[in-house]
Every structure is written in C-alpha cells, then in structure tokens.
Amino acid sequence: MRKNFYWHFHPEIELVYVEALSGIRHVGRHISGYTGSDLVLIGPDIPHLNFDYGLETEYKQIVVQLKPDFLETLIMPTAEFGNIRALFERSYKGLAFYGETRERVVKRLRELNMEHPFEALLGLLEIFQLLSGAAPGEVEVLNQEDTASKWLLNDKVRMGTIYDYVNENYDKEPDVNEIAGKVHLSTAAFCRYFKRQTKMTFTAFVNQYRLSNAKTLLLQGKSANEVCYEVGFESVSYFNRLFKKVVGVTPAVFRRGYKINV
C-alpha cells in the first residue's frame, strides 16, 4: 500500500487523470472515492491529497500543471476563449469530470506525449475547451466554497496523523478518543475540528475509507462476506446497506457487474 501522505497545494492549475481499481479523492473539504478512473481539475492553491494515497494495486496517472497566468494575455481579452476563462474561474472549487467528456479528454491527454510541442499546446487548449463544455451531468463541483486558502495546509501534520491512524486501524476499531489524543485535542474539539475540515463526521470518514478498500477487494474477486470483515465491518447486513447507499448497488452486484471504464 502506498502510504505517502502528501497533503499540499501549489499556485499551478492542475489537471489529474488517474486509473486504479479504486481510490480516495480529497480536494479542499471534499472527500469521496473513485472507481476505475478519475479526472479532476484543481485550481490554484487548493489543498489536496495525492491521488495514489492508499492504493494497493498498480495505477496509471497523467498530471498536467499550468502556471496560473497560462496564456493570460491571450485568454483574458479574447472572446473566443471565454468558456476556458470561465472554466479556470470555476476550478477554484475543484471539478471532477465523467462520461463522454472524460473519455474524450483522456484520449487527447494520451496523445499529447506523441505530439510536437506546438501541437501539444493546441491540444491542451482543445482539452480545456472540451472540459468547459461538459454537460451538467458530466461535471461535479467538489466544494461549495473557495477552498484556496492556506489554513488547510497549516493542518498538514494533523491531517497526516489522522490519515495514518485510519490507515492503520480502519479494519479494526478506530477510536475517536484515541485519535483526538494523538492530535492533542479533546474528543469534542476533535469532532468539531474534523467536521469543519471535511464536512463529515469521523465515523463517516472511516466508513468511506473502508468502502474504498472494499471496492478494491471486490474487484479482486473476493466475496462480499469476506470483504465485509476484512475491512472492519462487523455486520454483513449493515455493510450491504451502507455499500448500496454510497455506491448505488450492493457489493454482490458491484462485484459481478462492474466494468472498469478507462
């Protein structure tokens, strides 16, 4: 398992595509999982977790970073680039892409390495134009507010401690009192802090971490009953209900019918 916790931000705009059985997406205050692949546009100074954190399987990743003044003199005053300008402005909340938009963008990303630098630059503009025209059902705004602020990075050590603790204990019984003590907070203060930082409770975070690992194990061929106990749940019926609520199908259906679309 890749345990390198890298909670960070940078002034560059970043487009990240990752292929893996399943993984964790943590951008700003938004925490969720992805299955098969993920395509995310992250605006300047948005704190985020490295996309390979916790992966137990092989993965592929394409990362494009652009300085915030990328083609500023060309894009800003030119009406034809209005959609791309609006896309960059929206990226301050983090954007995830799905469906046909993701498929078309990933195809062009894979082609960029084989192109002359000038054609590659035009290819980037084409990619951003595709992203800017994504249908409402194919783009998700990850944060409800601008999270491009340094106060999140100031908690890098604390968040790293929390992730490390959950990673080591998710299959056992993570204790909110224990982790509160590890980050030098009372239990009540920790619960307020964690909810403020992530918009979810510590219990919900642990369960989401468990489900992310459960999806990987299911895709590796293990049964729902095996996976339930391996990731730390004590009740198969509860595991099935929670999995269906979060993922949309039961573990058994997910294991039988899911096809990785990459």
Tab-separated table of N, CA and C in Angstrom, residues 103-237:
chain	number	residue	atom	x	y	z
A	103	GLU	N	-13.940	10.648	-21.275
A	103	GLU	CA	-13.379	9.761	-22.297
A	103	GLU	C	-12.643	10.545	-23.379
A	104	ARG	N	-13.250	11.619	-23.847
A	104	ARG	CA	-12.631	12.412	-24.928
A	104	ARG	C	-11.376	13.122	-24.442
A	105	VAL	N	-11.427	13.654	-23.217
A	105	VAL	CA	-10.258	14.353	-22.673
A	105	VAL	C	-9.105	13.389	-22.428
A	106	VAL	N	-9.400	12.213	-21.881
A	106	VAL	CA	-8.341	11.231	-21.619
A	106	VAL	C	-7.682	10.794	-22.921
A	107	LYS	N	-8.457	10.607	-23.964
A	107	LYS	CA	-7.903	10.236	-25.272
A	107	LYS	C	-6.908	11.289	-25.751
A	108	ARG	N	-7.275	12.571	-25.607
A	108	ARG	CA	-6.369	13.642	-26.048
A	108	ARG	C	-5.147	13.756	-25.127
A	109	LEU	N	-5.331	13.538	-23.827
A	109	LEU	CA	-4.192	13.573	-22.911
A	109	LEU	C	-3.150	12.532	-23.287
A	110	ARG	N	-3.611	11.347	-23.650
A	110	ARG	CA	-2.689	10.275	-24.015
A	110	ARG	C	-1.948	10.574	-25.306
A	111	GLU	N	-2.555	11.392	-26.146
A	111	GLU	CA	-1.928	11.719	-27.430
A	111	GLU	C	-0.885	12.824	-27.317
A	112	LEU	N	-0.950	13.625	-26.242
A	112	LEU	CA	-0.083	14.804	-26.147
A	112	LEU	C	1.397	14.450	-26.171
A	113	ASN	N	1.786	13.354	-25.498
A	113	ASN	CA	3.203	12.986	-25.428
A	113	ASN	C	3.803	12.665	-26.782
A	114	MET	N	2.958	12.338	-27.746
A	114	MET	CA	3.455	11.954	-29.070
A	114	MET	C	3.451	13.123	-30.044
A	115	GLU	N	3.088	14.306	-29.583
A	115	GLU	CA	2.942	15.439	-30.479
A	115	GLU	C	4.083	16.444	-30.329
A	116	HIS	N	4.303	17.203	-31.363
A	116	HIS	CA	5.260	18.312	-31.348
A	116	HIS	C	4.780	19.327	-30.312
A	117	PRO	N	5.707	20.037	-29.619
A	117	PRO	CA	5.291	20.983	-28.570
A	117	PRO	C	4.192	21.955	-29.003
A	118	PHE	N	4.250	22.430	-30.248
A	118	PHE	CA	3.229	23.384	-30.680
A	118	PHE	C	1.870	22.695	-30.782
A	119	GLU	N	1.861	21.477	-31.391
A	119	GLU	CA	0.602	20.733	-31.479
A	119	GLU	C	0.101	20.348	-30.093
A	120	ALA	N	1.043	20.053	-29.182
A	120	ALA	CA	0.652	19.712	-27.811
A	120	ALA	C	-0.020	20.899	-27.130
A	121	LEU	N	0.480	22.102	-27.381
A	121	LEU	CA	-0.132	23.296	-26.804
A	121	LEU	C	-1.548	23.484	-27.333
A	122	LEU	N	-1.715	23.285	-28.633
A	122	LEU	CA	-3.065	23.377	-29.202
A	122	LEU	C	-3.965	22.280	-28.634
A	123	GLY	N	-3.349	21.103	-28.388
A	123	GLY	CA	-4.103	20.008	-27.797
A	123	GLY	C	-4.599	20.351	-26.405
A	124	LEU	N	-3.775	21.045	-25.620
A	124	LEU	CA	-4.198	21.478	-24.287
A	124	LEU	C	-5.395	22.418	-24.367
A	125	LEU	N	-5.333	23.349	-25.312
A	125	LEU	CA	-6.460	24.268	-25.475
A	125	LEU	C	-7.731	23.491	-25.852
A	126	GLU	N	-7.563	22.486	-26.710
A	126	GLU	CA	-8.705	21.658	-27.083
A	126	GLU	C	-9.263	20.931	-25.858
A	127	ILE	N	-8.370	20.424	-24.998
A	127	ILE	CA	-8.798	19.717	-23.785
A	127	ILE	C	-9.608	20.642	-22.888
A	128	PHE	N	-9.099	21.856	-22.670
A	128	PHE	CA	-9.813	22.783	-21.797
A	128	PHE	C	-11.131	23.239	-22.408
A	129	GLN	N	-11.177	23.327	-23.735
A	129	GLN	CA	-12.444	23.657	-24.392
A	129	GLN	C	-13.449	22.532	-24.185
A	130	LEU	N	-12.990	21.281	-24.267
A	130	LEU	CA	-13.872	20.138	-24.017
A	130	LEU	C	-14.387	20.163	-22.581
A	131	LEU	N	-13.492	20.420	-21.632
A	131	LEU	CA	-13.898	20.468	-20.226
A	131	LEU	C	-14.887	21.595	-19.978
A	132	SER	N	-14.664	22.720	-20.627
A	132	SER	CA	-15.547	23.883	-20.407
A	132	SER	C	-16.949	23.635	-20.945
A	133	GLY	N	-17.070	22.704	-21.896
A	133	GLY	CA	-18.380	22.426	-22.483
A	133	GLY	C	-19.040	21.178	-21.936
A	134	ALA	N	-18.525	20.665	-20.806
A	134	ALA	CA	-19.084	19.442	-20.235
A	134	ALA	C	-20.562	19.619	-19.897
A	135	ALA	N	-21.353	18.625	-20.219
A	135	ALA	CA	-22.785	18.656	-19.872
A	135	ALA	C	-22.943	18.649	-18.357
A	136	PRO	N	-24.048	19.224	-17.835
A	136	PRO	CA	-24.238	19.298	-16.374
A	136	PRO	C	-24.059	17.963	-15.663
A	137	GLY	N	-24.483	16.868	-16.269
A	137	GLY	CA	-24.365	15.565	-15.628
A	137	GLY	C	-22.979	14.968	-15.700
A	138	GLU	N	-22.056	15.637	-16.396
A	138	GLU	CA	-20.708	15.096	-16.575
A	138	GLU	C	-19.646	15.907	-15.848
A	139	VAL	N	-20.060	16.868	-15.032
A	139	VAL	CA	-19.108	17.649	-14.242
A	139	VAL	C	-19.682	17.832	-12.837
A	140	GLU	N	-18.826	17.682	-11.840
A	140	GLU	CA	-19.234	17.835	-10.439
A	140	GLU	C	-18.361	18.891	-9.776
A	141	VAL	N	-18.980	19.868	-9.142
A	141	VAL	CA	-18.253	20.866	-8.358
A	141	VAL	C	-17.983	20.245	-6.991
A	142	LEU	N	-16.710	20.130	-6.621
A	142	LEU	CA	-16.347	19.357	-5.437
A	142	LEU	C	-16.515	20.124	-4.132
A	143	ASN	N	-16.430	21.434	-4.171
A	143	ASN	CA	-16.561	22.232	-2.955
A	143	ASN	C	-17.583	23.330	-3.180
A	144	GLN	N	-18.326	23.633	-2.147
A	144	GLN	CA	-19.349	24.673	-2.250
A	144	GLN	C	-18.783	26.069	-2.059
A	145	GLU	N	-17.548	26.135	-1.602
A	145	GLU	CA	-16.913	27.432	-1.384
A	145	GLU	C	-15.478	27.368	-1.851
A	146	ASP	N	-14.870	28.519	-2.061
A	146	ASP	CA	-13.467	28.596	-2.456
A	146	ASP	C	-12.617	28.059	-1.314
A	147	THR	N	-11.863	26.984	-1.572
A	147	THR	CA	-11.012	26.408	-0.533
A	147	THR	C	-9.537	26.716	-0.777
A	148	ALA	N	-9.265	27.648	-1.649
A	148	ALA	CA	-7.884	28.008	-1.940
A	148	ALA	C	-7.334	28.902	-0.832
A	149	SER	N	-7.115	28.313	0.317
A	149	SER	CA	-6.634	29.081	1.462
A	149	SER	C	-5.609	28.269	2.231
A	150	LYS	N	-4.643	28.947	2.823
A	150	LYS	CA	-3.505	28.267	3.433
A	150	LYS	C	-3.829	27.663	4.789
A	151	TRP	N	-4.975	27.996	5.365
A	151	TRP	CA	-5.259	27.444	6.693
A	151	TRP	C	-5.401	25.937	6.657
A	152	LEU	N	-5.820	25.389	5.511
A	152	LEU	CA	-5.904	23.939	5.405
A	152	LEU	C	-4.512	23.313	5.416
A	153	LEU	N	-3.553	23.931	4.730
A	153	LEU	CA	-2.198	23.390	4.705
A	153	LEU	C	-1.559	23.483	6.078
A	154	ASN	N	-1.920	24.494	6.849
A	154	ASN	CA	-1.346	24.623	8.189
A	154	ASN	C	-1.668	23.412	9.054
A	155	ASP	N	-2.692	22.666	8.691
A	155	ASP	CA	-3.067	21.470	9.434
A	155	ASP	C	-2.513	20.206	8.778
A	156	LYS	N	-1.475	20.343	7.969
A	156	LYS	CA	-0.915	19.198	7.249
A	156	LYS	C	-0.502	18.081	8.202
A	157	VAL	N	0.206	18.412	9.278
A	157	VAL	CA	0.679	17.398	10.209
A	157	VAL	C	-0.499	16.716	10.888
A	158	ARG	N	-1.490	17.518	11.297
A	158	ARG	CA	-2.657	16.951	11.980
A	158	ARG	C	-3.442	16.035	11.049
A	159	MET	N	-3.694	16.474	9.819
A	159	MET	CA	-4.426	15.640	8.877
A	159	MET	C	-3.627	14.396	8.520
A	160	GLY	N	-2.317	14.528	8.408
A	160	GLY	CA	-1.477	13.366	8.133
A	160	GLY	C	-1.568	12.338	9.242
A	161	THR	N	-1.592	12.801	10.482
A	161	THR	CA	-1.726	11.901	11.629
A	161	THR	C	-3.059	11.168	11.582
A	162	ILE	N	-4.114	11.883	11.215
A	162	ILE	CA	-5.444	11.276	11.138
A	162	ILE	C	-5.476	10.202	10.054
A	163	TYR	N	-4.969	10.529	8.860
A	163	TYR	CA	-4.944	9.549	7.780
A	163	TYR	C	-4.124	8.326	8.169
A	164	ASP	N	-2.955	8.545	8.759
A	164	ASP	CA	-2.105	7.423	9.159
A	164	ASP	C	-2.819	6.532	10.173
A	165	TYR	N	-3.513	7.161	11.122
A	165	TYR	CA	-4.232	6.398	12.145
A	165	TYR	C	-5.344	5.561	11.510
A	166	VAL	N	-6.127	6.176	10.617
A	166	VAL	CA	-7.221	5.456	9.971
A	166	VAL	C	-6.673	4.332	9.099
A	167	ASN	N	-5.583	4.616	8.376
A	167	ASN	CA	-4.982	3.597	7.526
A	167	ASN	C	-4.538	2.377	8.326
A	168	GLU	N	-4.047	2.607	9.526
A	168	GLU	CA	-3.555	1.518	10.361
A	168	GLU	C	-4.676	0.793	11.108
A	169	ASN	N	-5.836	1.443	11.260
A	169	ASN	CA	-6.869	0.896	12.143
A	169	ASN	C	-8.241	0.719	11.517
A	170	TYR	N	-8.413	1.063	10.225
A	170	TYR	CA	-9.758	1.021	9.647
A	170	TYR	C	-10.367	-0.382	9.696
A	171	ASP	N	-9.515	-1.421	9.660
A	171	ASP	CA	-10.028	-2.784	9.674
A	171	ASP	C	-10.204	-3.318	11.090
A	172	LYS	N	-9.945	-2.457	12.065
A	172	LYS	CA	-10.135	-2.835	13.466
A	172	LYS	C	-11.266	-1.970	14.035
A	173	GLU	N	-10.972	-1.242	15.102
A	173	GLU	CA	-11.967	-0.363	15.711
A	173	GLU	C	-11.354	1.014	15.954
A	174	PRO	N	-11.300	1.861	14.953
A	174	PRO	CA	-10.765	3.204	15.170
A	174	PRO	C	-11.511	3.906	16.297
A	175	ASP	N	-10.770	4.502	17.214
A	175	ASP	CA	-11.345	5.114	18.412
A	175	ASP	C	-11.190	6.626	18.329
A	176	VAL	N	-12.299	7.340	18.284
A	176	VAL	CA	-12.235	8.788	18.164
A	176	VAL	C	-11.516	9.414	19.353
A	177	ASN	N	-11.639	8.818	20.507
A	177	ASN	CA	-10.934	9.345	21.682
A	177	ASN	C	-9.428	9.194	21.527
A	178	GLU	N	-9.002	8.087	20.956
A	178	GLU	CA	-7.573	7.841	20.770
A	178	GLU	C	-6.965	8.805	19.756
A	179	ILE	N	-7.641	8.974	18.613
A	179	ILE	CA	-7.079	9.873	17.605
A	179	ILE	C	-7.144	11.321	18.067
A	180	ALA	N	-8.160	11.673	18.850
A	180	ALA	CA	-8.223	13.029	19.405
A	180	ALA	C	-6.995	13.296	20.269
A	181	GLY	N	-6.622	12.311	21.081
A	181	GLY	CA	-5.439	12.475	21.913
A	181	GLY	C	-4.176	12.584	21.097
A	182	LYS	N	-4.099	11.855	19.986
A	182	LYS	CA	-2.893	11.884	19.146
A	182	LYS	C	-2.668	13.250	18.515
A	183	VAL	N	-3.747	13.995	18.271
A	183	VAL	CA	-3.600	15.327	17.671
A	183	VAL	C	-3.803	16.430	18.714
A	184	HIS	N	-3.754	16.028	20.001
A	184	HIS	CA	-3.750	16.971	21.124
A	184	HIS	C	-5.006	17.831	21.198
A	185	LEU	N	-6.159	17.155	21.006
A	185	LEU	CA	-7.447	17.824	21.141
A	185	LEU	C	-8.331	16.983	22.052
A	186	SER	N	-9.270	17.643	22.721
A	186	SER	CA	-10.294	16.881	23.433
A	186	SER	C	-11.175	16.201	22.393
A	187	THR	N	-11.920	15.194	22.784
A	187	THR	CA	-12.775	14.489	21.839
A	187	THR	C	-13.791	15.431	21.200
A	188	ALA	N	-14.402	16.272	22.018
A	188	ALA	CA	-15.396	17.208	21.481
A	188	ALA	C	-14.760	18.187	20.503
A	189	ALA	N	-13.573	18.700	20.867
A	189	ALA	CA	-12.882	19.649	19.992
A	189	ALA	C	-12.462	18.968	18.689
A	190	PHE	N	-12.012	17.710	18.791
A	190	PHE	CA	-11.624	16.979	17.592
A	190	PHE	C	-12.811	16.789	16.655
A	191	CYS	N	-13.944	16.410	17.210
A	191	CYS	CA	-15.128	16.190	16.380
A	191	CYS	C	-15.535	17.469	15.654
A	192	ARG	N	-15.469	18.607	16.357
A	192	ARG	CA	-15.789	19.887	15.709
A	192	ARG	C	-14.764	20.204	14.628
A	193	TYR	N	-13.498	20.006	14.956
A	193	TYR	CA	-12.408	20.277	14.002
A	193	TYR	C	-12.572	19.428	12.749
A	194	PHE	N	-12.800	18.122	12.931
A	194	PHE	CA	-12.856	17.212	11.788
A	194	PHE	C	-14.062	17.529	10.903
A	195	LYS	N	-15.198	17.818	11.518
A	195	LYS	CA	-16.397	18.164	10.744
A	195	LYS	C	-16.181	19.460	9.975
A	196	ARG	N	-15.500	20.426	10.605
A	196	ARG	CA	-15.229	21.701	9.932
A	196	ARG	C	-14.284	21.500	8.745
A	197	GLN	N	-13.289	20.630	8.897
A	197	GLN	CA	-12.294	20.425	7.857
A	197	GLN	C	-12.819	19.611	6.687
A	198	THR	N	-13.672	18.629	6.952
A	198	THR	CA	-14.032	17.661	5.926
A	198	THR	C	-15.515	17.616	5.576
A	199	LYS	N	-16.345	18.312	6.337
A	199	LYS	CA	-17.792	18.292	6.120
A	199	LYS	C	-18.392	16.911	6.372
A	200	MET	N	-17.709	16.078	7.146
A	200	MET	CA	-18.266	14.781	7.526
A	200	MET	C	-17.775	14.416	8.917
A	201	THR	N	-18.462	13.464	9.539
A	201	THR	CA	-18.038	13.012	10.853
A	201	THR	C	-16.857	12.062	10.712
A	202	PHE	N	-16.153	11.832	11.816
A	202	PHE	CA	-15.030	10.899	11.789
A	202	PHE	C	-15.515	9.493	11.457
A	203	THR	N	-16.655	9.091	11.985
A	203	THR	CA	-17.213	7.770	11.696
A	203	THR	C	-17.515	7.617	10.205
A	204	ALA	N	-18.106	8.651	9.599
A	204	ALA	CA	-18.415	8.606	8.173
A	204	ALA	C	-17.134	8.515	7.352
A	205	PHE	N	-16.089	9.222	7.792
A	205	PHE	CA	-14.804	9.185	7.093
A	205	PHE	C	-14.213	7.775	7.143
A	206	VAL	N	-14.245	7.157	8.322
A	206	VAL	CA	-13.724	5.790	8.470
A	206	VAL	C	-14.501	4.836	7.573
A	207	ASN	N	-15.813	4.958	7.552
A	207	ASN	CA	-16.627	4.069	6.723
A	207	ASN	C	-16.347	4.277	5.244
A	208	GLN	N	-16.123	5.514	4.838
A	208	GLN	CA	-15.805	5.767	3.440
A	208	GLN	C	-14.449	5.169	3.084
A	209	TYR	N	-13.497	5.258	4.016
A	209	TYR	CA	-12.192	4.658	3.813
A	209	TYR	C	-12.344	3.139	3.673
A	210	ARG	N	-13.182	2.548	4.520
A	210	ARG	CA	-13.430	1.111	4.441
A	210	ARG	C	-14.059	0.727	3.105
A	211	LEU	N	-15.034	1.511	2.653
A	211	LEU	CA	-15.712	1.193	1.395
A	211	LEU	C	-14.772	1.311	0.202
A	212	SER	N	-13.862	2.277	0.247
A	212	SER	CA	-12.890	2.411	-0.823
A	212	SER	C	-12.038	1.154	-0.934
A	213	ASN	N	-11.593	0.647	0.211
A	213	ASN	CA	-10.809	-0.585	0.208
A	213	ASN	C	-11.672	-1.787	-0.144
A	214	ALA	N	-12.942	-1.753	0.263
A	214	ALA	CA	-13.851	-2.850	-0.063
A	214	ALA	C	-14.029	-2.982	-1.570
A	215	LYS	N	-14.142	-1.871	-2.274
A	215	LYS	CA	-14.311	-1.929	-3.724
A	215	LYS	C	-13.109	-2.591	-4.382
A	216	THR	N	-11.903	-2.253	-3.916
A	216	THR	CA	-10.701	-2.872	-4.468
A	216	THR	C	-10.723	-4.381	-4.260
A	217	LEU	N	-11.063	-4.806	-3.061
A	217	LEU	CA	-11.080	-6.234	-2.749
A	217	LEU	C	-12.161	-6.971	-3.552
A	218	LEU	N	-13.316	-6.352	-3.724
A	218	LEU	CA	-14.378	-6.959	-4.524
A	218	LEU	C	-13.934	-7.132	-5.976
A	219	LEU	N	-13.258	-6.112	-6.511
A	219	LEU	CA	-12.792	-6.182	-7.892
A	219	LEU	C	-11.656	-7.183	-8.062
A	220	GLN	N	-11.041	-7.549	-6.957
A	220	GLN	CA	-10.001	-8.581	-6.999
A	220	GLN	C	-10.600	-9.979	-6.876
A	221	GLY	N	-11.945	-10.078	-6.741
A	221	GLY	CA	-12.613	-11.361	-6.770
A	221	GLY	C	-13.080	-11.909	-5.447
A	222	LYS	N	-12.894	-11.168	-4.354
A	222	LYS	CA	-13.335	-11.670	-3.055
A	222	LYS	C	-14.847	-11.500	-2.906
A	223	SER	N	-15.436	-12.355	-2.073
A	223	SER	CA	-16.880	-12.289	-1.867
A	223	SER	C	-17.235	-11.144	-0.927
A	224	ALA	N	-18.505	-10.745	-0.957
A	224	ALA	CA	-18.966	-9.654	-0.098
A	224	ALA	C	-18.789	-10.006	1.368
A	225	ASN	N	-19.059	-11.260	1.732
A	225	ASN	CA	-18.906	-11.667	3.123
A	225	ASN	C	-17.451	-11.570	3.583
A	226	GLU	N	-16.526	-12.001	2.737
A	226	GLU	CA	-15.105	-11.913	3.072
A	226	GLU	C	-14.690	-10.459	3.256
A	227	VAL	N	-15.094	-9.639	2.297
A	227	VAL	CA	-14.674	-8.233	2.289
A	227	VAL	C	-15.224	-7.498	3.499
A	228	CYS	N	-16.464	-7.767	3.846
A	228	CYS	CA	-17.112	-7.105	4.973
A	228	CYS	C	-16.224	-7.125	6.210
A	229	TYR	N	-15.780	-8.305	6.592
A	229	TYR	CA	-14.987	-8.437	7.819
A	229	TYR	C	-13.544	-7.978	7.609
A	230	GLU	N	-13.036	-8.141	6.386
A	230	GLU	CA	-11.648	-7.762	6.128
A	230	GLU	C	-11.437	-6.256	6.258
A	231	VAL	N	-12.458	-5.460	5.924
A	231	VAL	CA	-12.293	-4.001	6.018
A	231	VAL	C	-12.813	-3.441	7.332
A	232	GLY	N	-13.297	-4.315	8.228
A	232	GLY	CA	-13.607	-3.828	9.568
A	232	GLY	C	-15.067	-3.746	9.964
A	233	PHE	N	-15.987	-4.090	9.068
A	233	PHE	CA	-17.397	-4.092	9.444
A	233	PHE	C	-17.717	-5.366	10.223
A	234	GLU	N	-18.635	-5.276	11.170
A	234	GLU	CA	-18.987	-6.423	12.000
A	234	GLU	C	-20.291	-7.066	11.586
A	235	SER	N	-21.029	-6.417	10.682
A	235	SER	CA	-22.336	-6.923	10.262
A	235	SER	C	-22.415	-6.908	8.743
A	236	VAL	N	-22.668	-8.076	8.158
A	236	VAL	CA	-22.785	-8.163	6.705
A	236	VAL	C	-23.985	-7.370	6.210
A	237	SER	N	-25.081	-7.420	6.945
A	237	SER	CA	-26.284	-6.697	6.514
A	237	SER	C	-26.039	-5.186	6.517
